[in-house]
PDB file of C-alpha atoms in Angstrom:
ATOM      1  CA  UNK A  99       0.000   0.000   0.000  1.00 68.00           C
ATOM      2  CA  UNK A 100       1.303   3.386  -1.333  1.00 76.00           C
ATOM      3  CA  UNK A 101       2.029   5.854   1.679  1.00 82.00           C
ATOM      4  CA  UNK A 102       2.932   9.700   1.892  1.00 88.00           C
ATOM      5  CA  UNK A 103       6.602  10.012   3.237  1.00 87.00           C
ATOM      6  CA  UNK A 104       8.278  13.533   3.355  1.00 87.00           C
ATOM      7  CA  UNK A 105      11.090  13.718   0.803  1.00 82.00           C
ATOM      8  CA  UNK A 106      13.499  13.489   3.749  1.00 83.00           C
ATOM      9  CA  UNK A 107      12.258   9.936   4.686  1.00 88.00           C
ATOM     10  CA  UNK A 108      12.196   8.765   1.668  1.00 88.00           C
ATOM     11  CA  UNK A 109      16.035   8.838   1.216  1.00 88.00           C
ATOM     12  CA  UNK A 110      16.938   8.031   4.568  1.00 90.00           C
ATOM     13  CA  UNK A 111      15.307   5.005   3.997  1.00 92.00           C
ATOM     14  CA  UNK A 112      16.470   4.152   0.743  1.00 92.00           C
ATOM     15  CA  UNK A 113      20.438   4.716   2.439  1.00 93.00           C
ATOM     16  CA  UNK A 114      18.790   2.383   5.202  1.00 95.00           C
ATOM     17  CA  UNK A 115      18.097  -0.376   2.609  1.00 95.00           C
ATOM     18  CA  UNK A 116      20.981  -0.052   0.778  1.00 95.00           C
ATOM     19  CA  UNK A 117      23.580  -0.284   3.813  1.00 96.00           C
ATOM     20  CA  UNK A 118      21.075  -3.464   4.342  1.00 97.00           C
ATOM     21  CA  UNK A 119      21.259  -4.827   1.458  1.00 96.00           C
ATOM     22  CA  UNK A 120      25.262  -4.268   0.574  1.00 97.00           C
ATOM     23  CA  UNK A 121      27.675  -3.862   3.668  1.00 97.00           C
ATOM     24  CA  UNK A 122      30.128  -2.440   1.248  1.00 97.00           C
ATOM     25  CA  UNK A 123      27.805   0.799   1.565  1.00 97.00           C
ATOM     26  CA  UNK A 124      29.423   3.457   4.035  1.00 96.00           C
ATOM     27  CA  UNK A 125      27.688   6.663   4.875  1.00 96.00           C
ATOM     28  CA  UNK A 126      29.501   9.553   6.536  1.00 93.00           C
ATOM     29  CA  UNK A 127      28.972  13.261   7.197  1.00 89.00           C
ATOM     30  CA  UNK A 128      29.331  16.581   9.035  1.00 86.00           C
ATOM     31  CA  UNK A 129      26.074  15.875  11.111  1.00 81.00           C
ATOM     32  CA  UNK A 130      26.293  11.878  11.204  1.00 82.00           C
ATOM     33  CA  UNK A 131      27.442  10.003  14.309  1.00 78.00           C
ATOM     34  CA  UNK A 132      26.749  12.702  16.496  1.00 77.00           C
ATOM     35  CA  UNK A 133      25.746  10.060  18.910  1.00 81.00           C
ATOM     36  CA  UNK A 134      26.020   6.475  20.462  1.00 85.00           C
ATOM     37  CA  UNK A 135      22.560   6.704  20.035  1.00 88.00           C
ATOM     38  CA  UNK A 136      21.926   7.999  16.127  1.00 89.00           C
ATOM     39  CA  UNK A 137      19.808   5.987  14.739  1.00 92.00           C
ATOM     40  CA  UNK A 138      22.012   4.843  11.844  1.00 93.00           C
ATOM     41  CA  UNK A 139      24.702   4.516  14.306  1.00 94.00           C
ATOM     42  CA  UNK A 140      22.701   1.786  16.429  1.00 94.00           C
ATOM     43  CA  UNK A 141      21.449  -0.227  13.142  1.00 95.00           C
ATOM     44  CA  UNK A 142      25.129  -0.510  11.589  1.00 96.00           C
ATOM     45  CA  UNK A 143      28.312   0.838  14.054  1.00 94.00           C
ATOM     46  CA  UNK A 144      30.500   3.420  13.601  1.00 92.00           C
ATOM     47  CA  UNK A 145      33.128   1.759  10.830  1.00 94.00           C
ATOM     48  CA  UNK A 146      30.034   2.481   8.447  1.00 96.00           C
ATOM     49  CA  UNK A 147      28.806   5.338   9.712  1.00 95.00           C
ATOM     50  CA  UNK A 148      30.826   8.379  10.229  1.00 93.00           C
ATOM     51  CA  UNK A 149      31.129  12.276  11.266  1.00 92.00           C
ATOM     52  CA  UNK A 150      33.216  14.559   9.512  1.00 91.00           C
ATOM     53  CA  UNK A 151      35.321  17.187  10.304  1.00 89.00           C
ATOM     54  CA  UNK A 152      33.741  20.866   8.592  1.00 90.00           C
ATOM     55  CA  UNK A 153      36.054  20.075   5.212  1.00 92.00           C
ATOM     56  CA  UNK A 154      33.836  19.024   2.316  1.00 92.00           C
ATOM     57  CA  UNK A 155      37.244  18.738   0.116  1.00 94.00           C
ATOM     58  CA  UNK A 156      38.367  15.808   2.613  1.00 95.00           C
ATOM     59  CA  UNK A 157      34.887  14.710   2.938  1.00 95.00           C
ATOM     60  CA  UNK A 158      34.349  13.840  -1.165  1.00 94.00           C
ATOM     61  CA  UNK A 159      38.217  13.086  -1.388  1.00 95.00           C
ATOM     62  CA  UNK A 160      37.784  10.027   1.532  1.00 95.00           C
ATOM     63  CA  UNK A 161      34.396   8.981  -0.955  1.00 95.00           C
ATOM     64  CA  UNK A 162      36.913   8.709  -4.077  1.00 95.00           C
ATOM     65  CA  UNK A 163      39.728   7.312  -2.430  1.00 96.00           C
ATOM     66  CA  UNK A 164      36.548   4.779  -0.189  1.00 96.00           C
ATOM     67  CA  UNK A 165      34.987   3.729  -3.768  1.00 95.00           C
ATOM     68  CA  UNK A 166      38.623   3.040  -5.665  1.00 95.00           C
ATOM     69  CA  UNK A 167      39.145   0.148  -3.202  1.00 95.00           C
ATOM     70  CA  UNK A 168      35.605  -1.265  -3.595  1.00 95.00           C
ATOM     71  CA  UNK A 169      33.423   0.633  -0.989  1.00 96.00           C
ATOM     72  CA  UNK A 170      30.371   2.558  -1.900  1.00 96.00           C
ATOM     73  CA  UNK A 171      29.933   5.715  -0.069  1.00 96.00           C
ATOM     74  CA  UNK A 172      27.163   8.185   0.514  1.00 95.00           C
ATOM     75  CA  UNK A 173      28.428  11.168   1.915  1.00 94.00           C
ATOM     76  CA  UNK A 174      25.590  14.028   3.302  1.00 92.00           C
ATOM     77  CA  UNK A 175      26.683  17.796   2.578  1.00 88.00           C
ATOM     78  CA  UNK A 176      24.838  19.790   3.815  1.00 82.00           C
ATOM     79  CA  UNK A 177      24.299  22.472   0.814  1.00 79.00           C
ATOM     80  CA  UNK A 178      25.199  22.118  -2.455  1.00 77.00           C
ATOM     81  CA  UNK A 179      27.037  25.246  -2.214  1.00 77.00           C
ATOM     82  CA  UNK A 180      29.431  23.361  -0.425  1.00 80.00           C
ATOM     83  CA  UNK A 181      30.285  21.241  -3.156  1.00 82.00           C
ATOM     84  CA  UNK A 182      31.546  24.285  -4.888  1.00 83.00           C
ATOM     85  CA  UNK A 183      34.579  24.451  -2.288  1.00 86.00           C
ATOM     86  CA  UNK A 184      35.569  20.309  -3.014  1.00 89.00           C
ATOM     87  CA  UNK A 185      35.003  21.058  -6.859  1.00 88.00           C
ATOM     88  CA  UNK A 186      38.497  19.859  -7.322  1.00 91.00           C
ATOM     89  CA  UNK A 187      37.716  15.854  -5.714  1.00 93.00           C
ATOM     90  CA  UNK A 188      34.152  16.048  -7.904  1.00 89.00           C
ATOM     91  CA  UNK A 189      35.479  17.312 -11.717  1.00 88.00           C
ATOM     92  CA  UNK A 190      38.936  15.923 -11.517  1.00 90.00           C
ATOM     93  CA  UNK A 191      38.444  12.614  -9.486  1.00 91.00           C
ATOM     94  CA  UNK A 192      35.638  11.216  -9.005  1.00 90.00           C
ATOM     95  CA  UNK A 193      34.445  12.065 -12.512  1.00 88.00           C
ATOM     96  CA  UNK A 194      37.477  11.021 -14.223  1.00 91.00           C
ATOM     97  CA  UNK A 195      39.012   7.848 -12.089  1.00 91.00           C
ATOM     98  CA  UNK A 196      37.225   5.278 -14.737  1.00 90.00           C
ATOM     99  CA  UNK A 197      38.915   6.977 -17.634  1.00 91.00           C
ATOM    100  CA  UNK A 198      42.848   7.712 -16.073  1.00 91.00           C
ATOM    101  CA  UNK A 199      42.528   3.672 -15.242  1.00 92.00           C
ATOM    102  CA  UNK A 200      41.211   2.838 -18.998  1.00 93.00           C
ATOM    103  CA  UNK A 201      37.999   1.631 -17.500  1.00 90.00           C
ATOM    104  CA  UNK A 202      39.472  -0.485 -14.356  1.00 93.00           C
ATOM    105  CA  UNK A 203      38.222   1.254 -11.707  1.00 92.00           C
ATOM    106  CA  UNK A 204      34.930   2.940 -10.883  1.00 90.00           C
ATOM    107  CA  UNK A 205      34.148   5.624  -8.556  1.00 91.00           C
ATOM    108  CA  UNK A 206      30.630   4.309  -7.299  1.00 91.00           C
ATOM    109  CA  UNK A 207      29.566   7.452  -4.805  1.00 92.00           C
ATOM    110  CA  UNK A 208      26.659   9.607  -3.941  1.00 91.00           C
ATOM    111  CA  UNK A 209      26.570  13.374  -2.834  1.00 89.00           C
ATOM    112  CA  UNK A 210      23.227  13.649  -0.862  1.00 87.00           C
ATOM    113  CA  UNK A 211      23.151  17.662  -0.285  1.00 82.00           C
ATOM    114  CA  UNK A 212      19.800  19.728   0.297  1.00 75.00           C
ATOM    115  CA  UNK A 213      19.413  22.623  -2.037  1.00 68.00           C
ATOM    116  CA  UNK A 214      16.881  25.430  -2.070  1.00 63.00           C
ATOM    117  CA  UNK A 215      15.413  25.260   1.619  1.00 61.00           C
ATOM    118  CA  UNK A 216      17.026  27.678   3.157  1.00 55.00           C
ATOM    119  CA  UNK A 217      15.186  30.453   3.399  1.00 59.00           C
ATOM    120  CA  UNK A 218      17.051  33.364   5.257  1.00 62.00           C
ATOM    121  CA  UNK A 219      20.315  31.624   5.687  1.00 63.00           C
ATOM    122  CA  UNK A 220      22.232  33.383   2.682  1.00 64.00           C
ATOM    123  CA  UNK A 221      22.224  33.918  -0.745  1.00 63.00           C
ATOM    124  CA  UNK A 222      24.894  31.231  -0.647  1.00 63.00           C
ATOM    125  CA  UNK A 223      22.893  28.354   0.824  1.00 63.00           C
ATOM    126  CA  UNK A 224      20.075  28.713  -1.823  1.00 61.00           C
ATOM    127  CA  UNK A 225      21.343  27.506  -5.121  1.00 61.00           C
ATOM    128  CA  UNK A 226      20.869  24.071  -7.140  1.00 58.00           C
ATOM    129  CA  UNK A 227      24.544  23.863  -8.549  1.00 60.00           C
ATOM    130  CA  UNK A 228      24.007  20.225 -10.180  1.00 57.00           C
ATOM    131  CA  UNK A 229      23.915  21.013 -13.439  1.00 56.00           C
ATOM    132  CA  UNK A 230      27.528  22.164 -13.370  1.00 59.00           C
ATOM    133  CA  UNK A 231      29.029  18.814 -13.408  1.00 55.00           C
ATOM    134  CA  UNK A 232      29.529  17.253 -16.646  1.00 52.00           C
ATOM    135  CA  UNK A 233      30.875  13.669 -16.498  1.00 54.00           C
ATOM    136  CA  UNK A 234      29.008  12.222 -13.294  1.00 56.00           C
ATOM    137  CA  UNK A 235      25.220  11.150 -13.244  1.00 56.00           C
ATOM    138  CA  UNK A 236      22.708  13.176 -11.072  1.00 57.00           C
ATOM    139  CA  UNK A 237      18.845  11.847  -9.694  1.00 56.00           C
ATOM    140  CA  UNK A 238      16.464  14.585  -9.011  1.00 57.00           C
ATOM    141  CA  UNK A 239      13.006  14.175  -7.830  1.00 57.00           C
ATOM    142  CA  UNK A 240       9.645  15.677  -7.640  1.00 55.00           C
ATOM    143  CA  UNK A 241       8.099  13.248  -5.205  1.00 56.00           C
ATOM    144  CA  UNK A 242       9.361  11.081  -2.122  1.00 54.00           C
ATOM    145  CA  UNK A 243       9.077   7.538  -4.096  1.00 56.00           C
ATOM    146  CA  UNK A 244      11.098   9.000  -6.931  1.00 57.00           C
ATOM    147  CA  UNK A 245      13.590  10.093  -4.912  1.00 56.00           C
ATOM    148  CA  UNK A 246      13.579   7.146  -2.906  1.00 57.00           C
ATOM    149  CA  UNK A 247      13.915   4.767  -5.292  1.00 58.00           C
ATOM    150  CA  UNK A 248      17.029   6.884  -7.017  1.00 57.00           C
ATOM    151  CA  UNK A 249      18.935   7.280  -3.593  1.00 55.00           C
ATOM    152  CA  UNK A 250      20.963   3.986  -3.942  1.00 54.00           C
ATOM    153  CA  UNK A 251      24.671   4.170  -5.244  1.00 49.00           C
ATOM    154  CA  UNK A 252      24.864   3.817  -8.644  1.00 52.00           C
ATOM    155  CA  UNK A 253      25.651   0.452  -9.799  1.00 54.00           C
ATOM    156  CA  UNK A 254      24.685   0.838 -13.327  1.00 52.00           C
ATOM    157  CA  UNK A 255      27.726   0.320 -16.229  1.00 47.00           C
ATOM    158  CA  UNK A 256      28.057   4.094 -16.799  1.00 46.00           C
ATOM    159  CA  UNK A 257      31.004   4.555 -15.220  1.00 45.00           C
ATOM    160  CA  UNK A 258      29.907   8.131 -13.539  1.00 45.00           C
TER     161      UNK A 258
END
């Protein structure tokens, strides 16, 4: 039976299935693991989920460097502004990884970052920067059950 979920929900619970489904799946942030008690914490420890320290170049660089030796990370920005300040890891290593090893290694990671909520935080924090990145693959959603069901890491043969 179909239900309504808020958008939020919906891809917590797709991460949920996938770090069920695949314990290769790692998910790590500024705002995860704040707690013993975390929700995600209790349900699958603290070597799969992870804070952060406030450096969204370190953050996307540990997903590249995670996925190259066979893990599949979902790492939680909080803006997509702040992807702006990592664009470095995004355009010139995680995009590009499959073709500098002629196709032997893939790059299998997921940016989850909110974008256009934040009403009276900044001009900054307001923007949908996606369409920037050519070379990597992108799910957007109108509804919870769309963008639940595009949440999980991409294991299709496109190599982004």
């Amino acid at each position: 039976m179909a239900r309504e979920i808020p958008y939020i929900q919906a891809i917590m619970e797709a991460i949920t299935e996938e770090m069920q489904r695949d314990p290769n799946v790692i998910f790590y942030g500024q705002e995860q693991a704040v707690s013993d008690e975390d929700p995600m914490v209790v349900a699958f420890g603290r070597k799969r989920v992870r804070p952060t320290p406030i450096s969204e170049t370190a953050e996307i660089g540990m997903a590249v460097g995670a996925a190259m030796v066979g893990l599949r990370p979902v790492v939680e920005l909080l803006m997509t502004d702040f992807i702006l300040v990592a664009l470095d890891q995004v355009v010139n290593e995680a995009a590009r990884v499959y073709f500098k090893t002629a196709g032997r290694v893939k790059v299998p990671i997921v940016l989850k970052a909110g974008y256009g909520f934040a009403a009276g935080w900044s001009v900054q924090h307001a923007n949908c920067w996606y369409n920037l990145f050519m070379g990597g693959s992108r799910s957007e959603s109108r509804c919870s059950l769309d963008c639940r069901r595009c949440q999980g890491t991409d294991e299709s043969r496109h190599p982004r």
